[in-house]
């Protein structure tokens, strides 16, 4: 199993390009199931989760063509609306095939998914929504089995804000008879990107980006070409990496418009940030100031950036309080950061971080995708060598991470 070896102390400087967003690409690739015509996607990141999803679509009868960061999917021969456990056990996003399959085929059998162990992410909102649209849904033997002659438009209210739930139901509604209204919808940019892709395929959608989305169902969707949005979490992670090392970087192929809450906190920590049309420049101070934060659904501070900010607070001046309100088990990285010398106290969903003068390299273990990123950020500033084990988590969400960091001057290499 691969490891990452980081020799800390190098100041990051230079320019790198940001990849397409994993959290946008996964639902958008699933949208190809809704059409019998080929759909082409550009700026698709090369990640393990993307590979897993493309293999899953392929076994359903979808023709997959991939060249570099361009993927073309042809679901004209879709003949096996099943997502088996063996293929989806490592990836929560596999549930996103449920809505498109039910809408297009009238039937779906999808394994309950796996993924990072960061807390409960139930699929009951997905099931409740499909049932309201007329589907018969049973959960048996670890699978969600849904059938319906044709979905019907309905008013859907989710009990909690759920990104994948909003995406699943929005995709299902594109081929439903009549109008569907999703209330308490997720407002994330990735939801908007999916809506833009569906509209390019012929869907009738309004309100994406607000908490009420309206979808007027159509009889069929056609082929299209769509470019995946830049990855705002990858962007934020590299900004944190530069900030913690006192660096100066320019990130291209991205935009600050998706990252207001993150950029505000980095500026509070003392960083100078300049937003360009398709790039972001950051210059960090000699030492960051501590910044407190509270995670919440978009447009508030994203839970996927909480671990990286905990890492930079470990060496910042002062005390920071971090409240995690999205997932109940997302402080597992704190124990690993403590192995590097961090001063962190956990009380329920709150972490109190007292900045220390320095961290010291050690061997640590990644527990989930964003926790892995926090250990990389901490390792970049720790004295000596830090070895990060179980980095397959990183490969699920960061394309060529060690190569990009090395391009900025980091001393990092992968150990097979």
Coordinates of C-alpha atoms in Angstrom, one line a residue:
X1 CA 0.0 0.0 0.0
X2 CA 1.5 3.4 -1.1
X3 CA 2.7 6.0 1.4
X4 CA 3.6 9.6 1.1
X5 CA 6.9 10.9 2.5
X6 CA 7.1 14.6 3.1
X7 CA 10.2 16.5 4.3
X8 CA 8.8 19.6 5.9
X9 CA 10.0 23.2 5.9
X10 CA 9.9 24.1 2.2
X11 CA 8.1 27.3 1.4
X12 CA 5.7 26.7 -1.5
X13 CA 5.9 29.1 -4.4
X14 CA 5.0 29.0 -8.1
X15 CA 2.0 28.2 -10.2
X16 CA -0.2 25.0 -10.7
X17 CA -3.4 24.3 -12.5
X18 CA -6.5 23.1 -10.6
X19 CA -8.3 20.0 -11.8
X20 CA -12.0 19.5 -12.5
X21 CA -14.2 19.0 -9.4
X22 CA -14.7 15.4 -8.3
X23 CA -17.9 16.2 -6.5
X24 CA -19.3 17.8 -9.7
X25 CA -18.0 15.1 -12.1
X26 CA -19.5 12.1 -10.3
X27 CA -23.2 13.2 -10.5
X28 CA -22.6 14.7 -14.0
X29 CA -21.2 11.4 -15.3
X30 CA -24.3 9.6 -13.9
X31 CA -26.5 12.1 -15.8
X32 CA -25.4 10.3 -19.0
X33 CA -27.7 7.4 -18.0
X34 CA -30.7 9.7 -18.8
X35 CA -30.0 9.8 -22.5
X36 CA -29.7 7.3 -25.3
X37 CA -27.4 9.6 -27.1
X38 CA -23.6 10.1 -26.5
X39 CA -22.7 12.8 -24.0
X40 CA -19.1 14.2 -23.8
X41 CA -17.6 15.7 -20.7
X42 CA -14.3 17.7 -20.5
X43 CA -12.1 18.6 -17.6
X44 CA -12.8 15.3 -15.9
X45 CA -10.2 14.6 -13.2
X46 CA -8.2 11.4 -13.2
X47 CA -9.1 10.0 -9.8
X48 CA -9.8 6.5 -8.4
X49 CA -13.5 7.5 -7.7
X50 CA -13.9 8.5 -11.3
X51 CA -12.4 5.2 -12.4
X52 CA -14.7 3.2 -10.1
X53 CA -17.8 5.0 -11.5
X54 CA -16.8 4.6 -15.1
X55 CA -16.3 0.8 -14.5
X56 CA -19.8 0.8 -12.8
X57 CA -21.4 2.5 -15.8
X58 CA -19.6 0.1 -18.2
X59 CA -21.0 -3.0 -16.5
X60 CA -24.5 -1.5 -16.9
X61 CA -24.0 -1.5 -20.7
X62 CA -22.8 2.1 -21.1
X63 CA -20.0 2.5 -23.7
X64 CA -17.1 4.5 -22.1
X65 CA -14.5 6.3 -24.2
X66 CA -11.7 8.2 -22.4
X67 CA -8.9 10.3 -23.6
X68 CA -7.0 12.4 -21.1
X69 CA -9.5 14.5 -19.3
X70 CA -12.3 14.0 -21.8
X71 CA -14.9 11.2 -21.3
X72 CA -17.7 10.3 -23.7
X73 CA -20.5 8.1 -22.5
X74 CA -23.1 6.4 -24.7
X75 CA -25.9 4.8 -22.7
X76 CA -27.9 3.8 -25.8
X77 CA -27.2 0.2 -24.9
X78 CA -28.1 0.5 -21.2
X79 CA -29.4 -3.0 -20.3
X80 CA -28.4 -3.8 -16.7
X81 CA -29.7 -1.2 -14.2
X82 CA -27.8 -2.8 -11.3
X83 CA -25.1 -1.3 -9.1
X84 CA -23.5 -4.3 -7.3
X85 CA -21.9 -4.1 -3.9
X86 CA -18.5 -5.2 -5.1
X87 CA -18.2 -2.1 -7.3
X88 CA -19.7 0.6 -5.0
X89 CA -18.6 -0.4 -1.5
X90 CA -15.8 2.2 -1.5
X91 CA -17.8 5.1 -2.9
X92 CA -20.8 6.9 -1.5
X93 CA -21.4 8.7 -4.8
X94 CA -22.6 5.4 -6.3
X95 CA -26.1 6.1 -5.0
X96 CA -26.3 8.8 -7.7
X97 CA -27.1 6.2 -10.3
X98 CA -30.4 5.5 -8.5
X99 CA -32.4 8.4 -9.8
X100 CA -31.3 8.3 -13.4
X101 CA -31.8 4.6 -13.7
X102 CA -35.3 4.7 -12.3
X103 CA -36.2 7.6 -14.5
X104 CA -34.8 6.1 -17.7
X105 CA -35.4 2.3 -17.2
X106 CA -38.3 2.3 -14.7
X107 CA -36.2 0.1 -12.4
X108 CA -33.0 0.2 -10.5
X109 CA -31.2 -2.1 -8.0
X110 CA -28.4 -0.2 -6.2
X111 CA -26.3 -1.4 -3.4
X112 CA -26.2 0.7 -0.3
X113 CA -22.9 2.5 -0.7
X114 CA -19.7 2.8 1.3
X115 CA -17.0 5.5 1.3
X116 CA -15.2 7.5 4.1
X117 CA -16.2 6.7 7.7
X118 CA -17.0 10.2 8.7
X119 CA -20.5 9.7 10.0
X120 CA -24.0 8.8 8.9
X121 CA -25.0 9.9 5.4
X122 CA -28.3 8.2 5.1
X123 CA -30.1 7.7 1.7
X124 CA -33.6 7.9 3.2
X125 CA -34.1 11.3 1.6
X126 CA -33.4 9.8 -1.8
X127 CA -35.9 7.0 -1.2
X128 CA -38.6 9.3 0.3
X129 CA -38.3 11.6 -2.8
X130 CA -38.6 8.7 -5.3
X131 CA -41.6 7.3 -3.4
X132 CA -43.3 10.7 -3.6
X133 CA -42.8 10.6 -7.3
X134 CA -44.6 7.3 -7.5
X135 CA -41.8 4.7 -7.3
X136 CA -42.2 1.5 -5.3
X137 CA -39.0 1.3 -3.2
X138 CA -37.8 -1.6 -1.1
X139 CA -34.5 -2.0 0.8
X140 CA -33.6 -5.6 1.1
X141 CA -30.4 -7.6 1.4
X142 CA -28.3 -4.4 1.3
X143 CA -29.8 -3.1 -1.9
X144 CA -32.3 -0.3 -2.8
X145 CA -34.7 -1.8 -5.3
X146 CA -37.0 0.8 -7.0
X147 CA -39.6 0.2 -9.8
X148 CA -42.1 2.5 -11.5
X149 CA -43.8 2.6 -15.0
X150 CA -42.9 6.4 -15.1
X151 CA -42.1 8.8 -12.4
X152 CA -44.6 11.6 -11.8
X153 CA -43.8 15.2 -10.8
X154 CA -44.3 16.0 -7.1
X155 CA -43.5 18.5 -4.4
X156 CA -40.5 17.2 -2.5
X157 CA -39.3 18.6 0.8
X158 CA -36.1 17.1 2.2
X159 CA -35.9 16.9 6.0
X160 CA -32.2 17.9 5.8
X161 CA -30.1 19.7 3.2
X162 CA -28.5 16.9 1.2
X163 CA -26.3 17.5 -1.8
X164 CA -26.5 14.0 -3.3
X165 CA -30.2 13.8 -2.5
X166 CA -30.9 17.0 -4.3
X167 CA -28.8 15.8 -7.3
X168 CA -30.4 12.4 -7.4
X169 CA -34.0 13.7 -7.3
X170 CA -33.2 16.5 -9.8
X171 CA -31.9 14.0 -12.3
X172 CA -34.9 11.7 -11.7
X173 CA -37.3 14.6 -12.2
X174 CA -36.0 15.5 -15.7
X175 CA -37.9 12.5 -17.2
X176 CA -40.9 12.5 -14.9
X177 CA -44.4 13.4 -16.1
X178 CA -45.3 17.0 -14.9
X179 CA -43.4 19.4 -12.6
X180 CA -41.3 18.5 -9.6
X181 CA -40.4 21.1 -7.0
X182 CA -37.5 20.3 -4.6
X183 CA -37.7 22.5 -1.5
X184 CA -34.9 22.8 1.0
X185 CA -32.6 21.9 -1.9
X186 CA -28.8 22.0 -1.6
X187 CA -27.3 25.2 -3.0
X188 CA -23.7 24.0 -3.7
X189 CA -22.0 25.0 -7.0
X190 CA -21.7 21.4 -7.9
X191 CA -25.6 21.2 -7.9
X192 CA -25.6 24.2 -10.3
X193 CA -23.0 22.6 -12.5
X194 CA -25.2 19.4 -12.7
X195 CA -28.2 21.5 -13.5
X196 CA -26.3 23.3 -16.3
X197 CA -25.3 19.9 -17.8
X198 CA -28.9 18.6 -17.7
X199 CA -30.2 21.8 -19.3
X200 CA -27.6 21.3 -22.1
X201 CA -29.1 17.8 -22.6
X202 CA -32.6 19.3 -22.9
X203 CA -33.9 19.3 -19.4
X204 CA -36.1 22.2 -18.1
X205 CA -34.7 23.3 -14.8
X206 CA -34.9 26.6 -12.9
X207 CA -33.8 27.7 -9.4
X208 CA -30.6 25.7 -9.2
X209 CA -28.3 27.5 -6.6
X210 CA -31.4 28.5 -4.5
X211 CA -33.2 26.4 -2.0
X212 CA -36.1 25.8 -4.4
X213 CA -35.5 24.0 -7.7
X214 CA -38.2 23.4 -10.3
X215 CA -38.0 20.8 -12.9
X216 CA -40.5 20.3 -15.8
X217 CA -40.2 16.8 -17.0
X218 CA -39.6 16.0 -20.7
X219 CA -40.0 12.8 -22.7
X220 CA -36.3 12.4 -23.5
X221 CA -32.9 14.0 -23.1
X222 CA -30.4 14.3 -26.0
X223 CA -26.6 14.3 -26.2
X224 CA -24.5 17.3 -25.3
X225 CA -20.9 18.5 -24.4
X226 CA -20.3 19.9 -20.9
X227 CA -17.1 21.1 -19.1
X228 CA -16.8 20.1 -15.4
X229 CA -16.3 23.1 -13.0
X230 CA -13.0 23.5 -11.2
X231 CA -12.5 21.7 -7.9
X232 CA -13.1 24.3 -5.1
X233 CA -11.9 21.9 -2.4
X234 CA -8.7 21.1 -4.2
X235 CA -8.3 24.9 -4.7
X236 CA -8.8 25.5 -1.0
X237 CA -6.4 22.7 0.0
X238 CA -3.5 24.1 -2.0
X239 CA -4.3 27.6 -0.7
X240 CA -4.0 26.2 2.9
X241 CA -0.7 24.3 1.9
X242 CA 0.8 27.6 0.6
X243 CA -0.5 29.5 3.6
X244 CA 0.9 27.2 6.3
X245 CA 4.4 27.3 4.7
X246 CA 4.5 31.1 4.4
X247 CA 4.3 30.7 0.6
X248 CA 3.2 32.6 -2.5
X249 CA 1.3 30.7 -5.2
X250 CA -0.9 31.3 -8.2
X251 CA -3.6 28.6 -8.9
X252 CA -5.0 28.6 -12.4
X253 CA -8.1 27.2 -13.9
X254 CA -10.2 28.0 -10.9
X255 CA -12.3 30.8 -9.4
X256 CA -12.7 32.5 -6.0
X257 CA -16.5 32.8 -6.6
X258 CA -16.9 29.3 -5.3
X259 CA -14.8 29.9 -2.2
X260 CA -16.0 33.0 -0.5
X261 CA -16.1 31.5 3.0
X262 CA -12.7 29.9 2.7
X263 CA -11.0 32.9 1.3
X264 CA -12.5 35.1 4.0
X265 CA -10.9 32.9 6.7
X266 CA -7.5 32.8 4.9
X267 CA -7.6 36.6 4.8
X268 CA -8.5 36.7 8.5
X269 CA -5.5 34.5 9.1
X270 CA -3.3 37.2 7.5
X271 CA -3.0 36.1 3.9
X272 CA -3.1 38.4 0.9
X273 CA -5.4 37.1 -1.8
X274 CA -6.0 38.4 -5.3
X275 CA -8.8 37.0 -7.4
X276 CA -8.4 37.0 -11.1
X277 CA -10.9 35.9 -13.8
X278 CA -9.6 32.3 -13.9
X279 CA -7.0 32.2 -11.2
X280 CA -6.3 33.0 -7.5
X281 CA -3.1 34.4 -6.0
X282 CA -2.1 34.0 -2.4
X283 CA 0.8 35.4 -0.4
X284 CA 1.1 34.2 3.2
X285 CA 2.5 36.1 6.2
X286 CA 5.5 34.8 8.2
X287 CA 3.1 33.2 10.7
X288 CA -0.7 32.8 10.4
X289 CA -3.2 34.0 13.0
X290 CA -5.7 31.5 14.4
X291 CA -9.1 31.5 12.8
X292 CA -12.3 30.0 14.4
X293 CA -14.9 28.5 12.1
X294 CA -18.2 26.6 12.0
X295 CA -19.1 24.3 9.2
X296 CA -22.5 24.5 7.6
X297 CA -24.2 23.9 4.2
X298 CA -23.1 26.2 1.3
X299 CA -22.6 29.1 1.1
X300 CA -21.2 28.8 4.6
X301 CA -17.9 27.2 5.5
X302 CA -17.6 23.8 3.8
X303 CA -17.1 20.7 5.9
X304 CA -14.7 19.4 3.3
X305 CA -12.2 22.2 4.3
X306 CA -12.5 21.8 8.1
X307 CA -9.6 19.4 8.4
X308 CA -7.2 21.5 6.3
X309 CA -8.0 24.6 8.5
X310 CA -7.4 22.5 11.7
X311 CA -4.0 21.7 10.3
X312 CA -3.1 25.4 9.7
X313 CA -4.5 26.4 13.1
X314 CA -2.0 23.9 14.7
X315 CA 0.9 26.3 14.0
X316 CA -1.0 29.6 13.9
X317 CA -0.7 32.3 16.6
X318 CA -3.5 32.0 19.1
X319 CA -6.4 29.7 19.8
X320 CA -9.1 28.6 17.3
X321 CA -12.4 27.0 18.0
X322 CA -13.8 24.7 15.2
X323 CA -17.4 23.5 15.3
X324 CA -18.4 20.6 12.9
X325 CA -22.1 20.6 12.3
X326 CA -22.4 18.4 9.2
X327 CA -20.8 15.0 10.2
X328 CA -20.6 13.7 13.7
X329 CA -17.4 11.7 13.2
X330 CA -15.2 14.1 11.3
X331 CA -12.4 14.9 13.8
X332 CA -10.5 11.6 13.4
X333 CA -7.6 13.5 11.9
X334 CA -7.1 15.3 15.3
X335 CA -5.5 12.3 16.9
X336 CA -3.0 12.0 13.9
X337 CA -2.2 15.7 14.1
X338 CA -1.5 15.3 17.8
X339 CA 1.2 12.8 16.8
X340 CA 2.9 15.6 15.0
X341 CA 2.8 17.7 18.2
X342 CA -0.5 19.6 17.8
X343 CA -2.4 20.9 20.8
X344 CA -6.0 19.9 20.1
X345 CA -8.8 19.3 22.6
X346 CA -12.1 17.7 21.4
X347 CA -15.4 18.1 23.1
X348 CA -18.3 16.6 21.1
X349 CA -18.6 18.5 17.8
X350 CA -16.1 21.2 18.9
X351 CA -12.3 21.2 18.6
X352 CA -10.2 23.8 20.4
X353 CA -6.8 24.2 18.7
X354 CA -3.9 26.1 20.5
X355 CA -1.2 27.0 18.0
X356 CA 2.2 25.7 18.8
X357 CA 5.6 27.0 17.7
X358 CA 6.4 23.9 15.6
X359 CA 5.2 20.5 14.6
X360 CA 7.6 17.5 14.3
X361 CA 7.5 14.9 11.7
X362 CA 6.2 11.4 12.5
X363 CA 4.3 8.5 10.9
X364 CA 0.6 9.2 10.7
X365 CA -2.4 7.3 9.1
X366 CA -5.0 8.8 6.8
X367 CA -8.6 8.0 8.0
X368 CA -10.6 9.6 5.2
X369 CA -10.2 11.8 2.1
X370 CA -10.0 15.3 3.7
X371 CA -8.2 14.0 6.8
X372 CA -5.5 12.8 4.4
X373 CA -5.3 16.4 3.0
X374 CA -4.9 17.8 6.5
X375 CA -2.0 15.5 7.3
X376 CA -0.3 16.6 4.0
X377 CA -0.8 20.3 5.0
X378 CA 0.7 19.6 8.5
X379 CA 3.5 17.6 7.1
X380 CA 4.6 20.4 4.8
X381 CA 5.4 22.6 7.8
X382 CA 6.5 20.0 10.3
X383 CA 10.2 19.7 11.1
X384 CA 11.8 16.5 9.7
X385 CA 10.0 13.7 7.8
X386 CA 6.4 12.9 7.9
X387 CA 5.1 9.6 6.5
X388 CA 1.4 9.4 5.7
X389 CA 0.0 5.9 5.4
X390 CA -3.2 4.7 3.6
X391 CA -3.0 7.4 1.0
X392 CA -5.5 5.6 -1.2
X393 CA -7.9 8.0 0.4
X394 CA -6.0 10.9 -1.2
X395 CA -6.1 9.2 -4.6
X396 CA -9.8 9.3 -4.5
X397 CA -10.0 13.0 -4.5
X398 CA -6.7 14.7 -5.5
X399 CA -5.2 14.3 -9.0
X400 CA -1.4 14.0 -9.0
X401 CA -1.1 15.6 -5.6
X402 CA 2.6 14.9 -5.0
X403 CA 3.5 16.1 -8.5
X404 CA 1.6 19.4 -8.1
X405 CA 3.1 20.0 -4.6
X406 CA 6.6 19.2 -6.0
X407 CA 6.0 21.8 -8.8
X408 CA 5.5 24.3 -6.0
X409 CA 8.8 23.3 -4.3
X410 CA 7.6 20.8 -1.8
X411 CA 9.8 17.9 -0.9
X412 CA 7.4 15.1 -1.3
X413 CA 7.5 11.6 -2.9
X414 CA 5.4 8.5 -3.0
X415 CA 6.7 5.3 -1.6
X416 CA 5.3 2.1 -3.2

